[in-house]
Short mmCIF file of C-alpha atoms in Angstrom, two decimals:
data_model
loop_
_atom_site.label_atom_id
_atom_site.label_comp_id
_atom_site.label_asym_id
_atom_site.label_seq_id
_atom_site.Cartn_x
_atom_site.Cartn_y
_atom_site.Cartn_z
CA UNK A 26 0.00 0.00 0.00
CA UNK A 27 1.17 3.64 -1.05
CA UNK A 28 1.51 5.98 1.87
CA UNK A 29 0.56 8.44 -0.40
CA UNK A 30 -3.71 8.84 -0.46
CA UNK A 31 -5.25 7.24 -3.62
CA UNK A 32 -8.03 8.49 -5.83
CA UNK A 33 -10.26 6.15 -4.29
CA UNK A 34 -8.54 7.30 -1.20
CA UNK A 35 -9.55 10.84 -1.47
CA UNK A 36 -13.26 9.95 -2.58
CA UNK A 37 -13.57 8.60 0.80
CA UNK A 38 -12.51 10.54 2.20
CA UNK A 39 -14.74 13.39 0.44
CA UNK A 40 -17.66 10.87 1.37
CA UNK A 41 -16.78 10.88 5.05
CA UNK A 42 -16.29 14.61 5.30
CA UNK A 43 -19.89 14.69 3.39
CA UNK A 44 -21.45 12.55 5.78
CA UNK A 45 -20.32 14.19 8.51
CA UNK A 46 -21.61 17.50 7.68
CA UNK A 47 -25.09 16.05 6.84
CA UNK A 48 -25.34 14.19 10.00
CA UNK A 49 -24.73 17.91 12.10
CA UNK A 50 -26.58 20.01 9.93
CA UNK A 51 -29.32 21.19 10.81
CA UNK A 52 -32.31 19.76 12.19
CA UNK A 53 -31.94 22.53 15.08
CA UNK A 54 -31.04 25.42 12.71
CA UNK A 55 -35.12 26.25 13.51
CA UNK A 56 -34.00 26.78 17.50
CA UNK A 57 -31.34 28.94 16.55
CA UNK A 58 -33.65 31.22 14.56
CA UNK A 59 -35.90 31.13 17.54
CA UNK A 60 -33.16 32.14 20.13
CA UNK A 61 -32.19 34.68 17.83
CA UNK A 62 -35.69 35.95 17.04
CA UNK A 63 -35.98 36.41 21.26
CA UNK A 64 -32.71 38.40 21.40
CA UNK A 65 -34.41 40.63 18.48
CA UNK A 66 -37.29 40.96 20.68
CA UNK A 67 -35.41 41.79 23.58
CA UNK A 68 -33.20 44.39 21.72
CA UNK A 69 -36.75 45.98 20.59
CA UNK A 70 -37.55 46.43 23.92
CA UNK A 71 -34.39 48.26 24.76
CA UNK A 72 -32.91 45.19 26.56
CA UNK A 73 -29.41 45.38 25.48
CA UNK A 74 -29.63 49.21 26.91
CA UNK A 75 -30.77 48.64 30.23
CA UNK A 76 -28.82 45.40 30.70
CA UNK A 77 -25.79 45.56 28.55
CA UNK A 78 -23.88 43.10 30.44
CA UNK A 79 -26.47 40.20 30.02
CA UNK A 80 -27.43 40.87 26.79
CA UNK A 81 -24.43 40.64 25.50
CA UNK A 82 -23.92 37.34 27.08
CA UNK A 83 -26.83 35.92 25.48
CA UNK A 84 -25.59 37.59 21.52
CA UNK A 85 -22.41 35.76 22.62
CA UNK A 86 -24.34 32.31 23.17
CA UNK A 87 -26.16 32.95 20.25
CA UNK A 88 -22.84 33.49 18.18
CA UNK A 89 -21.64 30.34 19.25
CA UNK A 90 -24.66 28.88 17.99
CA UNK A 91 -24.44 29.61 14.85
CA UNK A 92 -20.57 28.94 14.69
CA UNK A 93 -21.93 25.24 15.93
CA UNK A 94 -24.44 25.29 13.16
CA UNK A 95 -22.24 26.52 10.47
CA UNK A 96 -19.69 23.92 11.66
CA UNK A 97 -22.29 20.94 11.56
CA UNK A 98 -22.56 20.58 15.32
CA UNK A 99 -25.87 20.08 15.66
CA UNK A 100 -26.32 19.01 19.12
CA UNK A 101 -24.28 21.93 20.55
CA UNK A 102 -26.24 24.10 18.29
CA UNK A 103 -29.12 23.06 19.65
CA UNK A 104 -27.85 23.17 23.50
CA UNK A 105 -26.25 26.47 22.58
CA UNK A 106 -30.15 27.86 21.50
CA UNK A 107 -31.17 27.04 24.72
CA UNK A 108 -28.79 28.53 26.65
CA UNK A 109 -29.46 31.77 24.52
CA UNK A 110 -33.01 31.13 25.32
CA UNK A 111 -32.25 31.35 29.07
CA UNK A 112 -29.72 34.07 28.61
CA UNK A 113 -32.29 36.08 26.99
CA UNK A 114 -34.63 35.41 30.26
CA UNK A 115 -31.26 36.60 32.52
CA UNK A 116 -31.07 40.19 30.25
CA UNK A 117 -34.64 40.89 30.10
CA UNK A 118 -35.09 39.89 34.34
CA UNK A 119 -32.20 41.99 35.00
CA UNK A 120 -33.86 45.01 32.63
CA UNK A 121 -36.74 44.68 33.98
CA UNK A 122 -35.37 45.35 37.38
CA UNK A 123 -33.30 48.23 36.52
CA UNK A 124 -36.70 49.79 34.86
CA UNK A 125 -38.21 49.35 38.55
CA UNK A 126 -35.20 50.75 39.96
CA UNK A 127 -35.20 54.00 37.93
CA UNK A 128 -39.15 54.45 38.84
CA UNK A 129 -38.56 54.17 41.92
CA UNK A 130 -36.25 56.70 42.44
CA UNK A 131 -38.57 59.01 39.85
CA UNK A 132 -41.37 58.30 42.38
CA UNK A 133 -39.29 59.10 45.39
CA UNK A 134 -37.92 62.65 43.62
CA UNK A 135 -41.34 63.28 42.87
CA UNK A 136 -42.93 62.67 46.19
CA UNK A 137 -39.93 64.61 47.48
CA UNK A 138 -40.20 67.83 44.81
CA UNK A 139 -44.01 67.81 45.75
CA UNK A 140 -43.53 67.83 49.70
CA UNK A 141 -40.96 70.76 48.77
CA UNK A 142 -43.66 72.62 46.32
CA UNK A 143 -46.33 72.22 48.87
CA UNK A 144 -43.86 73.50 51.63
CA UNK A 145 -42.82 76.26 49.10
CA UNK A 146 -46.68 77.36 48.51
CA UNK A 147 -47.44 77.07 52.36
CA UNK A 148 -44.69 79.60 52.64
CA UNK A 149 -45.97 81.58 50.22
CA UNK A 150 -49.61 81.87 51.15
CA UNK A 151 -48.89 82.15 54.87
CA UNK A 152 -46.60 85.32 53.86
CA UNK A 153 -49.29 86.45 51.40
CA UNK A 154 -51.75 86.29 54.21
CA UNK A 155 -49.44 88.09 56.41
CA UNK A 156 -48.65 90.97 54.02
CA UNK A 157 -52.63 91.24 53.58
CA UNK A 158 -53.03 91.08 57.32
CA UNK A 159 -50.51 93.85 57.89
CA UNK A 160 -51.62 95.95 55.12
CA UNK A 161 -55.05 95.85 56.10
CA UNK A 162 -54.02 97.04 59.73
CA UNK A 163 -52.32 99.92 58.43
CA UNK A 164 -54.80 100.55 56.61
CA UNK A 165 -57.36 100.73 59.47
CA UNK A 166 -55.02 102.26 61.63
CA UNK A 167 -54.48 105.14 59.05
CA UNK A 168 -58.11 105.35 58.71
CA UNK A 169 -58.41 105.40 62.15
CA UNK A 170 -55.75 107.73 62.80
CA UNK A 171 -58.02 111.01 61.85
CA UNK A 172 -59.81 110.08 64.66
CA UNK A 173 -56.64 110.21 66.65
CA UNK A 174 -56.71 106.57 67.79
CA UNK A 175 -53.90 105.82 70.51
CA UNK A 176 -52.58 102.45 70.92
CA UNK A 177 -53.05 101.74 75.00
CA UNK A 178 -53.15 98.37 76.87
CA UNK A 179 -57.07 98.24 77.20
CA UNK A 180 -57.09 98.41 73.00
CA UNK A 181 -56.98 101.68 70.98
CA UNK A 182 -58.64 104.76 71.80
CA UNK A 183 -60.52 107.55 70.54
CA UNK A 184 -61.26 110.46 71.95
CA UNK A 185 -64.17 112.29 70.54
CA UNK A 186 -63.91 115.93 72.22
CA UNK A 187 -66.07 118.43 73.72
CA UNK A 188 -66.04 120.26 70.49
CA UNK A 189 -68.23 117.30 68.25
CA UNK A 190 -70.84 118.03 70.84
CA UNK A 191 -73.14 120.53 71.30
CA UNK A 192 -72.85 123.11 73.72
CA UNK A 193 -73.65 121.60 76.93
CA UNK A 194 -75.59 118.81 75.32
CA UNK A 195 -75.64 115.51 74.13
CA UNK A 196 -76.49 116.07 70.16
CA UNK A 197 -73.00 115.18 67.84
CA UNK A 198 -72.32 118.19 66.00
CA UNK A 199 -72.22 117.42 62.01
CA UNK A 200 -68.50 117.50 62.30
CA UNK A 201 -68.52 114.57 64.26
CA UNK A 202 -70.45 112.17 61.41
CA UNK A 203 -67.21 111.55 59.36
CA UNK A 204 -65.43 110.36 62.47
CA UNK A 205 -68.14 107.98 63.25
CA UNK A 206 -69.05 106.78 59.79
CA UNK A 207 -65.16 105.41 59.74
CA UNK A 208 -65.46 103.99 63.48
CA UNK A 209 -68.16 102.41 61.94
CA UNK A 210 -66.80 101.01 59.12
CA UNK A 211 -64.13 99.57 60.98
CA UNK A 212 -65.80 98.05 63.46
CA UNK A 213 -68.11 96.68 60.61
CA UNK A 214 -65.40 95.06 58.92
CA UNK A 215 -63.58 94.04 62.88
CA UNK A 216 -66.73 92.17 63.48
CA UNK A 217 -64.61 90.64 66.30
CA UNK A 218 -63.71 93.45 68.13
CA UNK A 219 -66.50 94.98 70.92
CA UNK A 220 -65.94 98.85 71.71
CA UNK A 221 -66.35 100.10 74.94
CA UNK A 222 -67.85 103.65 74.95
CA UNK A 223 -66.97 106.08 77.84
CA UNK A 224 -68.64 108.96 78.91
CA UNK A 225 -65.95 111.20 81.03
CA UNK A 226 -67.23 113.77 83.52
CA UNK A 227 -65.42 116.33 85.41
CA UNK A 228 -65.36 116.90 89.26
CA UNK A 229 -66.75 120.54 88.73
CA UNK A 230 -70.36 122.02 88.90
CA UNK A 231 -73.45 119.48 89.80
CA UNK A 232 -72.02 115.92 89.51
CA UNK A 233 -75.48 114.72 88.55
CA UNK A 234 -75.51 116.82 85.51
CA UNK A 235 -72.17 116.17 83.95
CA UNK A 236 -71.96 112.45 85.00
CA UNK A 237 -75.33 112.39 83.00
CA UNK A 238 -74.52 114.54 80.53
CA UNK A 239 -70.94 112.35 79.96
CA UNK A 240 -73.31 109.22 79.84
CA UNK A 241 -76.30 110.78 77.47
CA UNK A 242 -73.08 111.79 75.19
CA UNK A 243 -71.58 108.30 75.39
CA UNK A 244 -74.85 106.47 74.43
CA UNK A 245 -75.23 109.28 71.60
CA UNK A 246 -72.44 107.51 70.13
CA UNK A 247 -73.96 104.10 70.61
CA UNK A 248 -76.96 104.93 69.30
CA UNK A 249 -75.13 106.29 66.07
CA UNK A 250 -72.94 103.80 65.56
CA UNK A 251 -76.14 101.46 65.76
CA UNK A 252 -77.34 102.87 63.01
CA UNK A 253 -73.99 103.22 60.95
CA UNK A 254 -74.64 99.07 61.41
CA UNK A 255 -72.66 98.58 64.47
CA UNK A 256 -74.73 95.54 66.64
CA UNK A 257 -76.02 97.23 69.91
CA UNK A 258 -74.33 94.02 71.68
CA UNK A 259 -70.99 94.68 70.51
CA UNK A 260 -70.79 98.16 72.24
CA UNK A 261 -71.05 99.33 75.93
CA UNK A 262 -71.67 102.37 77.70
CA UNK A 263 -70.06 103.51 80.51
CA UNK A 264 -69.79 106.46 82.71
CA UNK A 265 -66.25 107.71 84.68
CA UNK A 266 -66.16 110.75 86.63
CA UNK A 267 -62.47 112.63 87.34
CA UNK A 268 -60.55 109.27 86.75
CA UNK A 269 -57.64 108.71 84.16
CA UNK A 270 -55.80 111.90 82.19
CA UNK A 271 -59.14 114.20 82.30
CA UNK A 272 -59.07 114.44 86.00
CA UNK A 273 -57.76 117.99 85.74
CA UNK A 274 -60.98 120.46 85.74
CA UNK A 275 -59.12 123.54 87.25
CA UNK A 276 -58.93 124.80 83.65
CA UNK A 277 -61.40 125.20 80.90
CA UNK A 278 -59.56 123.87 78.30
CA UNK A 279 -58.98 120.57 80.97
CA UNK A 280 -62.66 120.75 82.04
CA UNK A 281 -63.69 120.35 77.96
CA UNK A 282 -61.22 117.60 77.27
CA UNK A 283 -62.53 116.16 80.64
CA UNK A 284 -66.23 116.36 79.19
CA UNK A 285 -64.93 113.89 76.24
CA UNK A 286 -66.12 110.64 75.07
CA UNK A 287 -63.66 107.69 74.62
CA UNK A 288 -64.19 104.90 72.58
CA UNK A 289 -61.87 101.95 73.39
CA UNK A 290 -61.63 99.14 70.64
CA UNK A 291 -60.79 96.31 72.66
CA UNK A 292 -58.36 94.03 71.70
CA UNK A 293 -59.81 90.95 69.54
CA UNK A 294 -60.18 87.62 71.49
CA UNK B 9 -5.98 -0.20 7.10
CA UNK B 10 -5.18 2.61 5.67
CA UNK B 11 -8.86 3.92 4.79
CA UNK B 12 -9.83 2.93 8.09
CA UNK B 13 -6.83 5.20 9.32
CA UNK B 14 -7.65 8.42 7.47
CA UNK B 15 -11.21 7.78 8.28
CA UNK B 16 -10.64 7.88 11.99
CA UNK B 17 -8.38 10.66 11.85
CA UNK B 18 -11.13 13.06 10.28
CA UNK B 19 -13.67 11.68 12.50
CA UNK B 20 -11.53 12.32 15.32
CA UNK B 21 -10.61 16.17 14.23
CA UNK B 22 -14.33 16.64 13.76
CA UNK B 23 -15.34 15.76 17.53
CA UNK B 24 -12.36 17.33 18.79
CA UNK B 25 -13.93 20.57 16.72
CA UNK B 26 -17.64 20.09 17.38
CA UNK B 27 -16.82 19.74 21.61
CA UNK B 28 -16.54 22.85 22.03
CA UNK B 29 -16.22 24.62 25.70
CA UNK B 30 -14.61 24.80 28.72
CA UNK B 31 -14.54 21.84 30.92
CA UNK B 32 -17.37 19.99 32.70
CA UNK B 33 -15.33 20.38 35.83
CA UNK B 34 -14.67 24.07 35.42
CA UNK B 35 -18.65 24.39 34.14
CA UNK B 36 -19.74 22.76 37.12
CA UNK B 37 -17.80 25.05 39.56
CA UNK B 38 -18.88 28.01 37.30
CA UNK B 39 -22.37 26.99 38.00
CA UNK B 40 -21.84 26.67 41.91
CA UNK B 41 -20.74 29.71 42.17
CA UNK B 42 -23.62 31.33 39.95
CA UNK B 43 -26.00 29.37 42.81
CA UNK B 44 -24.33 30.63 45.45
CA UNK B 45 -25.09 34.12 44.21
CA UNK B 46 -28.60 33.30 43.42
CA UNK B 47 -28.73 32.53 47.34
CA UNK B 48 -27.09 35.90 48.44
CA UNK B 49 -30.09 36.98 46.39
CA UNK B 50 -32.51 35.32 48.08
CA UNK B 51 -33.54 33.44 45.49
CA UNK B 52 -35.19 30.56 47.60
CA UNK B 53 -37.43 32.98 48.62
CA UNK B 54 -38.26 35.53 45.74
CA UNK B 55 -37.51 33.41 42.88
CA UNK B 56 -37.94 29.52 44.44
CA UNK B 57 -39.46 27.80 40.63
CA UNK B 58 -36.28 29.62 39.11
CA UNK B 59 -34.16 28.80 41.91
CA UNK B 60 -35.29 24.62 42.26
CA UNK B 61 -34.83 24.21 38.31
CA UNK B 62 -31.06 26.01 38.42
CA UNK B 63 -30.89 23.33 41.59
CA UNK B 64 -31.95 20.05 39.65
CA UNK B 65 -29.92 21.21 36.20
CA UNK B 66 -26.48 21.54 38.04
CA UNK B 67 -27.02 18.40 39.86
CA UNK B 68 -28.21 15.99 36.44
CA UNK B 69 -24.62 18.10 35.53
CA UNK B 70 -23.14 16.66 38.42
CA UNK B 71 -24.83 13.48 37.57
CA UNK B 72 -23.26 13.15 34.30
CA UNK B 73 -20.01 14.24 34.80
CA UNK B 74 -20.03 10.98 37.33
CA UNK B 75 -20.87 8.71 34.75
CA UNK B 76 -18.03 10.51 32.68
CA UNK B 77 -20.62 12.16 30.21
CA UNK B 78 -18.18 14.72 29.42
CA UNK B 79 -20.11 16.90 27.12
CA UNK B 80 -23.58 16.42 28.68
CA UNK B 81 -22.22 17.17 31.95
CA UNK B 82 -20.54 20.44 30.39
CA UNK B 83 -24.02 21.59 28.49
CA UNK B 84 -26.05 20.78 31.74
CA UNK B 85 -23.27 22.69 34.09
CA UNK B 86 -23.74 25.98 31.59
CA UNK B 87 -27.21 25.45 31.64
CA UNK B 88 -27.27 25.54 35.39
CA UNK B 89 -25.21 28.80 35.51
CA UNK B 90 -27.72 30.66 33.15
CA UNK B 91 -30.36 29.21 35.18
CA UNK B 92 -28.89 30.16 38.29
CA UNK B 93 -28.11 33.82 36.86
CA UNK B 94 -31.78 34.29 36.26
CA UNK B 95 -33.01 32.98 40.24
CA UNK B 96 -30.77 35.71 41.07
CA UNK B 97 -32.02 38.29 38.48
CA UNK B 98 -35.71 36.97 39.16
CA UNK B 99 -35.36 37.46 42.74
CA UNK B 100 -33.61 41.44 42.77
CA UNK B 101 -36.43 41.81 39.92
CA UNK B 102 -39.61 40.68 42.68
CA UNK B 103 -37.59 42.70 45.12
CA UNK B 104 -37.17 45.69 42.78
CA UNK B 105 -40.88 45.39 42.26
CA UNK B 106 -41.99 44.73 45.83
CA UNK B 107 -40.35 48.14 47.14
CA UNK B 108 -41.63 50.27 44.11
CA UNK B 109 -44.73 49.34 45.48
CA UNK B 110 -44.19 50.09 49.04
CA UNK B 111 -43.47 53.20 48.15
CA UNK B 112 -46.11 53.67 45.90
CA UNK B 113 -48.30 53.07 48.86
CA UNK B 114 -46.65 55.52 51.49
CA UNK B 115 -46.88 58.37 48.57
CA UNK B 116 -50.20 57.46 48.14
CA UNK B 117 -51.33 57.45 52.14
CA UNK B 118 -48.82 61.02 51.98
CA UNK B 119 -51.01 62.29 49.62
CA UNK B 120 -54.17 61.08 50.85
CA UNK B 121 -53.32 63.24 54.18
CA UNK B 122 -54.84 66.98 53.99
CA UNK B 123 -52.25 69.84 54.31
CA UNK B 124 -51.51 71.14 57.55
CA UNK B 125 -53.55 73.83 59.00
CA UNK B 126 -51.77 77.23 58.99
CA UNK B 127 -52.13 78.50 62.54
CA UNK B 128 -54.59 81.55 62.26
CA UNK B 129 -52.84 84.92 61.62
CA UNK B 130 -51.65 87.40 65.53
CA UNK B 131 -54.31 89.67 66.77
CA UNK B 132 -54.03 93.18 65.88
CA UNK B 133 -53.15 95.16 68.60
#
């Protein structure tokens, strides 16, 4: 025998390699096409983005599969598709997890950026409300301050003089309606404050006419500021003779101021 | 002889090409290690189909690298590593899923809670 191969020898040998391929090819080329058709799907779902790592793993496996296939190896082709199979599971578990993961924290930096905007516009409104609350107070302290209002520890107080009165009576004089229509329209919109209205007499002449003239003066003022809408219930009437700053009668000008009505806003509850 | 000869030799340098892989033994320690990961990941618990059928794959891999069933035992260890892999990616993923929805919950009860009530604004003097 020639050590040299034959032409029979190499016809065998073509035979052999034939049946060799034939026998590994291909009756599991369909489960490679399947494996690969799941990586597709998983790469259409952004897969290979979210889990790079583990889809790449599984495009490996699948590689290998078809190098097994294109080599004839039929049974690690087909063990190979499997594996991808699996591998394809791994990638799309492990997506799927970093898609919760990334909600999660978009939930929690939502929850927190609303707890800061609803801080933020409880801020706001509380210093809106503020603003409003103080310029509403100046306001009604400006308004008020025509009628002289001072701010004492019993509430603030205004004096209506001698002078709105007539002489020696208890008729306001028309100069005193202004003052008393804005009393009135503060206390209107104050519907929480009550006024205290005192009639202040002086220690000179007959104390029964002055302390009743002080107190005929003081529920002068009641009575109009009842009808400027002021409830009756809100306001009371008192009478004080020689007590506080009007004490001083030895003078005329004292005696006048001490013939004065005082209306003290009390402070609201 | 001789035909016999060459025949062998091509037969040969075809298995030698279509066995492909690492070995079993390597596969199978590959695979152990993937389970041991799985049960850092709680797998038993969060993922415990997943987890069982990694279990049974890496022991028939076991099984038939006993019996010397080289390239079974090497397909069946790989198996059991992927299958391992996705207990562990499974589990996180119920895990993942479990807390999202946790906090889903507290946001909601948050929300569900009317806002506080501003204390009314100071007396004027």
């Amino acid at each position: 025998m020639s050590t040299r191969p034959s032409r029979s020898n190499g016809r065998l040998i073509l035979a052999t390699l034939l049946g060799v391929v034939v026998a590994c090819a291909s009756p599991s080329r369909p489960r490679v096409e399947a494996a690969a058709t799941s990586l597709q799907g998983a790469r259409a779902e952004g897969v290979d983005v979210r889990a790079p790592i583990a889809y790449r793993e599984a495009e490996q496996t699948l590689e290998r599969a078809n190098t097994a296939l294109d080599r004839g190896d039929d049974a690690e082709a087909r063990h190979l598709a499997e594996l991808t199979e699996e591998r394809v599971l791994v990638a799309r578990s492990v997506a799927e997890e970093k898609q919760l993961r990334v909600e999660s924290e978009a939930l929690v930096d939502r929850a927190t950026d609303q707890a800061l905007a609803s801080r933020a516009e409880a801020a706001v409104a509380a210093e809106r409300r503020a603003e409003s609350e103080r310029s509403r107070a100046d306001a009604l302290l400006s308004g008020l301050q025509s009628l002289q209002a001072r701010e004492e520890p019993r509430g603030l107080v205004l004096t209506l003089g001698d002078l709105l009165f007539d002489v020696d009576g208890a008729t306001l004089a028309p100069g005193a309606a202004p003052h008393l229509e804005r009393l009135a329209q503060f206390l209107r919109e104050n519907p929480d404050r009550s006024v205290l209205i005192e009639g202040h007499t002086d220690d000179t002449g007959t104390p029964g006419h002055d302390a009743d003239l002080s107190e005929r003066r003081a529920e002068a003022v009641r009575d109009r500021l009842e009808s400027l809408g002021v409830e009756r219930s809100r306001m009371r009437v008192v009478a004080r003779v020689a007590s506080g700053p009007y004490a001083s009668s030895a003078t005329a000008a004292g005696r006048q101021e001490a013939r004065s009505v005082e209306v003290v806003i009390r402070p609201a509850p | 002889m001789q035909r016999l000869r060459w025949c062998l030799a091509v037969c040969a340098a075809f298995a030698a090409a279509c066995a492909s892989g690492p070995s079993p033994r390597d596969q199978i320690a590959a695979a152990e290690s993937a389970m041991r990961e799985a049960e850092r990941a709680d797998a038993q618990t969060y993922a415990t189909a997943e987890w069982n059928n990694a279990r049974e794959t890496l022991a028939d891999a076991k099984h038939a690298a006993e019996h010397d069933r080289e390239v079974q035992a090497r397909r069946l260890a790989e198996l059991a590593e992927a299958r391992a892999q996705l207990a562990s990616a499974r589990s996180r993923e119920a895990q993942a899923r479990r807390s999202l929805e946790n906090q889903q919950e507290s946001v909601d009860r948050l929300e569900a809670v009317p806002a506080p009530v501003t204390p009314p604004p100071a007396p004027l003097p």
